[in-house]
Short mmCIF file of C-alpha atoms and ligand atoms in Angstrom, two decimals:
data_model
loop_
_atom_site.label_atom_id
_atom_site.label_comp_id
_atom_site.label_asym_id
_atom_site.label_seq_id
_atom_site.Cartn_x
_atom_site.Cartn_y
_atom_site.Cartn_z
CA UNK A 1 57.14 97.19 82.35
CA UNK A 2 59.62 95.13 84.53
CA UNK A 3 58.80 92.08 86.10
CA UNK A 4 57.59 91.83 89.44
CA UNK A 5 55.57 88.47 89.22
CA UNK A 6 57.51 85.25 89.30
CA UNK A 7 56.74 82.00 88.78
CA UNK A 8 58.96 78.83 88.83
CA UNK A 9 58.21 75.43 87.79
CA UNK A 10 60.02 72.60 88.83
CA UNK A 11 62.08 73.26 92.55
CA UNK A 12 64.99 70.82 91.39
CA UNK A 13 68.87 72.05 91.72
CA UNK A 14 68.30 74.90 88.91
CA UNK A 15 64.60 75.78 89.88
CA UNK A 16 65.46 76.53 93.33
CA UNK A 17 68.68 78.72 92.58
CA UNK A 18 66.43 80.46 90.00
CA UNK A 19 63.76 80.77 92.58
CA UNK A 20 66.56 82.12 95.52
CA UNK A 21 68.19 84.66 93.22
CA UNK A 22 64.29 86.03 92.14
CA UNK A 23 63.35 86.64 95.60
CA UNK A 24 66.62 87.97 97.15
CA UNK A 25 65.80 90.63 94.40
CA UNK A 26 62.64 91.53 95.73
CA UNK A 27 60.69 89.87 93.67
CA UNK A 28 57.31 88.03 94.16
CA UNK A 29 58.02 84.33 93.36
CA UNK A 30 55.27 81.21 93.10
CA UNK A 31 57.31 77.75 93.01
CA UNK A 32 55.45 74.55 91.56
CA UNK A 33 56.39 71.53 92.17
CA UNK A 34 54.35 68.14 91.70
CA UNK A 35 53.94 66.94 94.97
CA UNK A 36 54.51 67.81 98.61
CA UNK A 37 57.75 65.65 99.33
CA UNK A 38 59.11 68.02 96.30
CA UNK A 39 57.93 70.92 97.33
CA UNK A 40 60.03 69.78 100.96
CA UNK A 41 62.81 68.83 98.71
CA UNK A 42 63.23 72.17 97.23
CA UNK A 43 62.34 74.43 99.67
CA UNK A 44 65.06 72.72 101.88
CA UNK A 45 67.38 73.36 99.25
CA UNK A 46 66.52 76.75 99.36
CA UNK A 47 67.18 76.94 102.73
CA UNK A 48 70.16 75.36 102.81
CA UNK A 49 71.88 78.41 100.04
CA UNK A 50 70.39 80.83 102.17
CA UNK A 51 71.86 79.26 105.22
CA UNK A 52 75.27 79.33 103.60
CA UNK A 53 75.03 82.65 102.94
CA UNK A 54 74.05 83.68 106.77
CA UNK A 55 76.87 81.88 107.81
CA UNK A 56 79.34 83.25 105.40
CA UNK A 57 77.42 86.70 106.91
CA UNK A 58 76.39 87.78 103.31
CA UNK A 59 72.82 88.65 104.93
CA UNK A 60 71.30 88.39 107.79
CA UNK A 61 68.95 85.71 109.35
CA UNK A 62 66.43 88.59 109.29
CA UNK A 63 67.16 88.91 105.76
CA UNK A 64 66.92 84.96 105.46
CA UNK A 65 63.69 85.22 106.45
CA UNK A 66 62.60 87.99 104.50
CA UNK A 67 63.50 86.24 101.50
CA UNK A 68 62.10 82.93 102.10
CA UNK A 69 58.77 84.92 103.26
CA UNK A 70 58.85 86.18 98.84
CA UNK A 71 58.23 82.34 98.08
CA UNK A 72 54.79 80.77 97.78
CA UNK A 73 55.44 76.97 97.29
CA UNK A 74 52.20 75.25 96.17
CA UNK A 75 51.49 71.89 94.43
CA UNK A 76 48.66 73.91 92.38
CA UNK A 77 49.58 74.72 88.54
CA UNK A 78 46.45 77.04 88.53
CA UNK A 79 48.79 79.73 91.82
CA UNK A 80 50.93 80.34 88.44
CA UNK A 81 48.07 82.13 86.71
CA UNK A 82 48.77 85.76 87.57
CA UNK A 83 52.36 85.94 86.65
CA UNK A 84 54.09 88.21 84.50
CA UNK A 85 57.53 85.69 84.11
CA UNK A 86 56.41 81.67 84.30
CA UNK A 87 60.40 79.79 84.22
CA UNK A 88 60.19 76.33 83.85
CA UNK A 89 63.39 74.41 85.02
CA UNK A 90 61.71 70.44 85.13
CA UNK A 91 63.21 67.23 83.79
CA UNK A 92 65.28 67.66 80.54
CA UNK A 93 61.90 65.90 77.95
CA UNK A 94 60.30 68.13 75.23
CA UNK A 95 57.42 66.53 75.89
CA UNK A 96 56.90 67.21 79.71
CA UNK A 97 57.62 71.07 79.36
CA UNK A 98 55.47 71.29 76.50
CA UNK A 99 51.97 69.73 78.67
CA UNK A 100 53.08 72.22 81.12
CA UNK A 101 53.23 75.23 78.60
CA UNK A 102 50.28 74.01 77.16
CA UNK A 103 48.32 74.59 80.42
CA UNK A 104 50.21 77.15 81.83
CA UNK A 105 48.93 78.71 78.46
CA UNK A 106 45.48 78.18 79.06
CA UNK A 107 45.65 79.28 82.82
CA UNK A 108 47.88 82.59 82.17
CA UNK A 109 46.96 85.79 81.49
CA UNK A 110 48.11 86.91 77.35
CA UNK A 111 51.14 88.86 78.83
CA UNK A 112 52.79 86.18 81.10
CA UNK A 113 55.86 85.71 79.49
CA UNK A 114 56.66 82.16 79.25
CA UNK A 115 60.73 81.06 79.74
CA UNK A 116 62.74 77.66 79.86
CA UNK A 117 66.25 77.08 81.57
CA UNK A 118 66.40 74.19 79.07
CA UNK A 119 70.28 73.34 79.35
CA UNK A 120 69.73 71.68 75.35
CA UNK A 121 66.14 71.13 73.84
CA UNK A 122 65.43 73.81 71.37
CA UNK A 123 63.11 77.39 72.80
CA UNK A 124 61.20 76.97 69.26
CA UNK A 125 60.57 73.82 69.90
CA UNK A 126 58.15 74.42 73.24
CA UNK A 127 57.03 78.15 71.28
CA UNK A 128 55.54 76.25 68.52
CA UNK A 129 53.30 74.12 71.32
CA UNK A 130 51.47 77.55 72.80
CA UNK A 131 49.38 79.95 71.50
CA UNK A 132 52.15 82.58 72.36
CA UNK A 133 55.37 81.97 70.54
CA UNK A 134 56.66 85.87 70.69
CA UNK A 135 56.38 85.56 74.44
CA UNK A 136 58.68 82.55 74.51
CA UNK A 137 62.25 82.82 75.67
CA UNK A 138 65.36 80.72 76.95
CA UNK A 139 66.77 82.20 80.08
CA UNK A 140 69.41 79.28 80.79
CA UNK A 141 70.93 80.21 84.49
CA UNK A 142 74.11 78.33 85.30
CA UNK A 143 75.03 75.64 88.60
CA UNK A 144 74.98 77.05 91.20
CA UNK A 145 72.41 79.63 90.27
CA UNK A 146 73.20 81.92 93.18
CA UNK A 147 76.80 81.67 92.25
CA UNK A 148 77.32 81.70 89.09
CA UNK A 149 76.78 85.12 87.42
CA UNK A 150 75.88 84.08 83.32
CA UNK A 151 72.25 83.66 82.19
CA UNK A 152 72.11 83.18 78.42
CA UNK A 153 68.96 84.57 77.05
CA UNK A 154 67.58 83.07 74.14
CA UNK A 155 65.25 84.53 71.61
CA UNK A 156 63.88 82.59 68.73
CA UNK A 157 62.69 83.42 65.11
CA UNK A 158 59.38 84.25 66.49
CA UNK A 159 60.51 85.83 70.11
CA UNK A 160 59.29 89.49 70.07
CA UNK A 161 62.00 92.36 70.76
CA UNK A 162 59.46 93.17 73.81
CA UNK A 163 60.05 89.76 75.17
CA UNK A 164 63.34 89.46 74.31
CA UNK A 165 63.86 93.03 75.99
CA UNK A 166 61.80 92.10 79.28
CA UNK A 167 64.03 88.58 80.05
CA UNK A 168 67.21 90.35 79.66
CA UNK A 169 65.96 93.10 82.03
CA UNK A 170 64.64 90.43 84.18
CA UNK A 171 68.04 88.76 84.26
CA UNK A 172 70.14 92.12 85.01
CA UNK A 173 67.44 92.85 88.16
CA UNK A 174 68.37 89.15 89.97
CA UNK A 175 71.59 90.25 89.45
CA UNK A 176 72.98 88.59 86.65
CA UNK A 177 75.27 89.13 83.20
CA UNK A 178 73.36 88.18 80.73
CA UNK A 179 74.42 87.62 76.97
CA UNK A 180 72.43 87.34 73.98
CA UNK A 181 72.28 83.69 72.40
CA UNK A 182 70.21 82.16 69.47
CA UNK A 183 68.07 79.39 69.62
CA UNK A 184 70.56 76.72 68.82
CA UNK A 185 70.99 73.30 70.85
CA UNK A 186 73.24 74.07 73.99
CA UNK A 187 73.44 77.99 73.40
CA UNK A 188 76.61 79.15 73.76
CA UNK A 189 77.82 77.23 76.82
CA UNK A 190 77.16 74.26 76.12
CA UNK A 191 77.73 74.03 72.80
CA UNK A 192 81.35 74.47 73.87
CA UNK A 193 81.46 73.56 77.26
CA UNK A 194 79.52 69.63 76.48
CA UNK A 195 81.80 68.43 73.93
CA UNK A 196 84.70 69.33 76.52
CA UNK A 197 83.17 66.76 79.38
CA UNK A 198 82.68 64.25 76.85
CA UNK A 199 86.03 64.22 75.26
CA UNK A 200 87.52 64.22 78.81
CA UNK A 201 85.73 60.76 79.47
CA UNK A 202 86.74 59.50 76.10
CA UNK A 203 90.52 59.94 77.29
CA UNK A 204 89.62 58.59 80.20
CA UNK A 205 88.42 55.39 78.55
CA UNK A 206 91.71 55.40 76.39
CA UNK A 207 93.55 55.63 79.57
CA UNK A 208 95.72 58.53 78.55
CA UNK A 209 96.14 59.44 82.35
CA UNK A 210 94.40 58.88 85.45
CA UNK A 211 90.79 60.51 86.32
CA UNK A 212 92.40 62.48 89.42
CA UNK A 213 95.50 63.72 87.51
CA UNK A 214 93.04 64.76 84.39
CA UNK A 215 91.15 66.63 86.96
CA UNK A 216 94.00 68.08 88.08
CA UNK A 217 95.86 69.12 84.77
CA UNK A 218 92.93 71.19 84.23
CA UNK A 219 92.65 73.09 87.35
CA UNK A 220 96.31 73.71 87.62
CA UNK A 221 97.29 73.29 84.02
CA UNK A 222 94.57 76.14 83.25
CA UNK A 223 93.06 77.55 86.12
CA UNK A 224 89.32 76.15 85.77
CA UNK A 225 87.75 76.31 89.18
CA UNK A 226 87.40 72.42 88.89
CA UNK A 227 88.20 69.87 86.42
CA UNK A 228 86.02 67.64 84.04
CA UNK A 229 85.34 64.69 86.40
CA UNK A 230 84.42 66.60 89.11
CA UNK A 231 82.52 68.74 86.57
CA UNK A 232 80.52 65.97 85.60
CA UNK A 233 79.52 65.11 88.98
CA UNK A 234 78.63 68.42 89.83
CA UNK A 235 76.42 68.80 87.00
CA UNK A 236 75.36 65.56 87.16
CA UNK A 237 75.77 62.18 84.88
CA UNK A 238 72.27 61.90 84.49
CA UNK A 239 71.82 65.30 83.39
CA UNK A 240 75.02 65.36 81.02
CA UNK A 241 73.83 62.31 79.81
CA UNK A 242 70.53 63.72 78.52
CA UNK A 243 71.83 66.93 77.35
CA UNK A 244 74.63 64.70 74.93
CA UNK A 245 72.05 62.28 73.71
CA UNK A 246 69.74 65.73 72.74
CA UNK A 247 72.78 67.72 70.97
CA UNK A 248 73.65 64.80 69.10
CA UNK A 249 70.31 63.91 68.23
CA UNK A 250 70.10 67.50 66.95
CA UNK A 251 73.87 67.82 65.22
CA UNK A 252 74.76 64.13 64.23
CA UNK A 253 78.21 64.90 65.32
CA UNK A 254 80.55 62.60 67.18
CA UNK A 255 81.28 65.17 69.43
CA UNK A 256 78.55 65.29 71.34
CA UNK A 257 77.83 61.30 71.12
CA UNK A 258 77.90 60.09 74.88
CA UNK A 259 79.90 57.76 75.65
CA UNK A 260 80.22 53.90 77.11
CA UNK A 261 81.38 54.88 80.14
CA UNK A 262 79.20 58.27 80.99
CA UNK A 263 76.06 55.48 79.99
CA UNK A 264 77.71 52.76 82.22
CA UNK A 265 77.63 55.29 85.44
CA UNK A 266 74.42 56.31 84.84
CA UNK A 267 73.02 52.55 84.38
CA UNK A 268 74.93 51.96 87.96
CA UNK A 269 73.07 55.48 89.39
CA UNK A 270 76.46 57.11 90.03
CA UNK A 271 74.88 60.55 89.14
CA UNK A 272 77.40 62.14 91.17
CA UNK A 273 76.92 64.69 93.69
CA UNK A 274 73.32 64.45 93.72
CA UNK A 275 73.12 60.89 94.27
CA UNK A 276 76.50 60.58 96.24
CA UNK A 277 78.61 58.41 93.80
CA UNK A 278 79.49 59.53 90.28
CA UNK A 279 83.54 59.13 88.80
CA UNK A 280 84.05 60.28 92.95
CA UNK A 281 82.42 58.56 96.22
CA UNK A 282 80.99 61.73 98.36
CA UNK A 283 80.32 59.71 101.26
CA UNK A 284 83.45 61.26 103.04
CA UNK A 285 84.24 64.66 104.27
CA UNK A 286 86.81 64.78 100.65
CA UNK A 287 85.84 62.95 97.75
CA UNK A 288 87.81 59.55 96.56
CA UNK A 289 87.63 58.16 93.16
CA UNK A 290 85.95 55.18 92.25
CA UNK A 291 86.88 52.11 90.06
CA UNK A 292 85.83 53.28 86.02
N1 LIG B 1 74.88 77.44 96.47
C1 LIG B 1 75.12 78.70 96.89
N2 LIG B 1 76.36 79.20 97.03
C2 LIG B 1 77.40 78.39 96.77
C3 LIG B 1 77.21 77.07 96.32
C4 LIG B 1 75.87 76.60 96.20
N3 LIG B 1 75.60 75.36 95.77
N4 LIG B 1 78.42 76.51 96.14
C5 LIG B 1 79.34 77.44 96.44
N5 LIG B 1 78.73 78.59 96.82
C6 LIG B 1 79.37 79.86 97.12
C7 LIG B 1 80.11 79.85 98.44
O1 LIG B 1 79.27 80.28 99.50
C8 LIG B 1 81.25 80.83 98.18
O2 LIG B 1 80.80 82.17 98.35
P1 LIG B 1 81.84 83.34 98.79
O3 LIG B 1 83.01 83.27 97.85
O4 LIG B 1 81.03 84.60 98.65
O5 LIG B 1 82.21 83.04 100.19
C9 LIG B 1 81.58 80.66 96.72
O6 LIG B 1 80.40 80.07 96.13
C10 LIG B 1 82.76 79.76 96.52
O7 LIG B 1 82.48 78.54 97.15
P2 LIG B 1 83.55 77.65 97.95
O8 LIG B 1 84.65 78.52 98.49
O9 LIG B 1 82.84 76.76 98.90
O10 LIG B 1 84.07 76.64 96.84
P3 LIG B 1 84.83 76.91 95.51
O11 LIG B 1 85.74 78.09 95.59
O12 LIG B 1 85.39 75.58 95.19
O13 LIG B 1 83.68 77.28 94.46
C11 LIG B 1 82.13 76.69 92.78
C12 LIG B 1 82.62 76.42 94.20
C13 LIG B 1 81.54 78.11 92.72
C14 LIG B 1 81.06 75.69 92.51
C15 LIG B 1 83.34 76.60 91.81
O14 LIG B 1 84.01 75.38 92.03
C16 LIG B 1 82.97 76.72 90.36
O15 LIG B 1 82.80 77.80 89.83
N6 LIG B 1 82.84 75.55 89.67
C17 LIG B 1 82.47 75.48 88.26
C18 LIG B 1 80.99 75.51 88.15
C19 LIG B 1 80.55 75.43 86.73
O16 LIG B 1 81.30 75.24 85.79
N7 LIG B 1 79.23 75.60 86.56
C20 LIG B 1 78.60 75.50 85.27
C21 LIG B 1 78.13 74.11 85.09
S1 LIG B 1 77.35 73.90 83.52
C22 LIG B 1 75.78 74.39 83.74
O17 LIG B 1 75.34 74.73 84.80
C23 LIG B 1 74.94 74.39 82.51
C24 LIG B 1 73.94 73.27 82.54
O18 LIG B 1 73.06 73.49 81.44
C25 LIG B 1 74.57 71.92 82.44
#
């Protein structure tokens, strides 16, 4: 039985890609968010992807429409009810995603599957909070979601193989590559990709070159579309913060210990893109580094 029903919580940078990609493949989608100025907030993101890809003429405005007319946005947990897929991409805490699997799990009907785009917390740790752990999955979409074609989906010990099955079909049919991954902190990505973000801010605090030439070395030195500091901002200090202080919490290995500097930036609210300053000012039409 392939999903038709969609549900996202949280209409933040990965919610709303999720959200996009689910309706421009035809499906039905519900988006949650906690109040109306984030409900405006996301669907305005929304709009904006779909606007970039009217301009770049990858659909229509007809289409535009057609797609935006797939998404409910409501401020009302209870409009998530009568889903087959619930995805919940809200703030990085254990403890927030598991209150809102623990409702979701009274309002849902016994075959909504449950899923978390959790970038580093653990899938078992928010199936052991709900009365459904084989209908618990990861499916951890990648920035930006309409972009970027991975989804790493994550089964646990206690993930059934129908589950398992139905979120990897799910990812395939919004037009994704998905890979199998087990329920370790930071997947497969992560795991790898983390440690490499850090390390480039350690250098950077040993002053082995500048921020713009690292950046640089790795773009041209080894083709990555972009390099570690604008990486960072892209994904966000605030966000690679969090994800570090989890995996190290989890591991207890240096390598994914954040450091000074990533916790200074984040103290000042240079989140990067997001908030306009992270290791680059944004303010401009190209971005210029700041003092570190
Ligand atoms: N939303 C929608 N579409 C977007 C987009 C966005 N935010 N940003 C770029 N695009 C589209 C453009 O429309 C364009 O489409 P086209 O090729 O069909 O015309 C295409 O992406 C390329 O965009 P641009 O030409 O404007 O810019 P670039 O060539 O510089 O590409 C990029 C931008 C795709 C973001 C590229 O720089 C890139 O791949 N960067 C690396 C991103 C990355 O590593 N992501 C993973 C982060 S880690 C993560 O998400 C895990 C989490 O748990 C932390």
């Amino acid at each position: 039985m392939s999903i038709q029903k969609v549900g996202v919580a949280g209409c933040g940078l990965m919610g709303s890609g999720i959200a996009e990609v689910a309706a421009r493949a035809e499906l039905d989608v519900v988006v949650r968010e906690v109040d109306e100025s984030s409900v405006k907030a996301g669907r305005g993101r929304i709009e904006k992807s779909l606007g970039r890809a009217v301009k770049k003429e990858k659909i229509s405005a007809e289409e535009r429409d057609e797609i935006l007319g797939r998404i409910r946005f409501t401020t009302e947990l209870e409009e998530l009810a009568d889903r087959d897929l619930v995805i919940e991409a809200v703030v990085e805490d254990l403890e927030i995603k598991n209150q809102l699997f623990q409702r979701l799990d009274e309002l849902c009907g016994a075959e909504t599957i449950f899923a978390s785009n959790t970038s580093s917390l653990t899938i078992t740790d928010m199936a052991a909070a709900v009365n459904r752990p084989d209908r618990v999955v990861g499916l951890h979409f990648f920035n930006p979601v309409p972009v970027m074609k991975l989804v790493e989906v994550v089964r646990t010990i206690a993930t059934s193989d129908e589950t398992f099955d139905r979120a990897f079909r799910f990812a395939r049919e919004v037009g994704k590559e998905p890979i199998a991954a087990r329920d370790n902190s930071g997947f497969v990505v992560n795991l790898l990709l983390v440690p490499y973000m850090l390390d480039a801010i350690r250098q950077l605090e040993r002053g082995v070159a500048s921020m713009t030439d690292m950046d640089k070395a790795m773009v041209l030195g080894c083709g990555y579309p972009m390099g570690p500091f604008t990486l960072c901002d892209f994904v966000g200090n605030d966000t690679t913060l969090r994800i570090a202080e989890i995996m190290f919490d989890e591991y207890r290995e240096e390598r994914y210990a954040p450091p000074p500097l990533l916790k200074r930036l984040v103290a000042m609210g240079r989140f990067g893109r997001k908030s306009g300053k992270g290791f680059y000012d944004y303010s401009g039409d190209e971005p210029v580094p700041l003092p570190v």
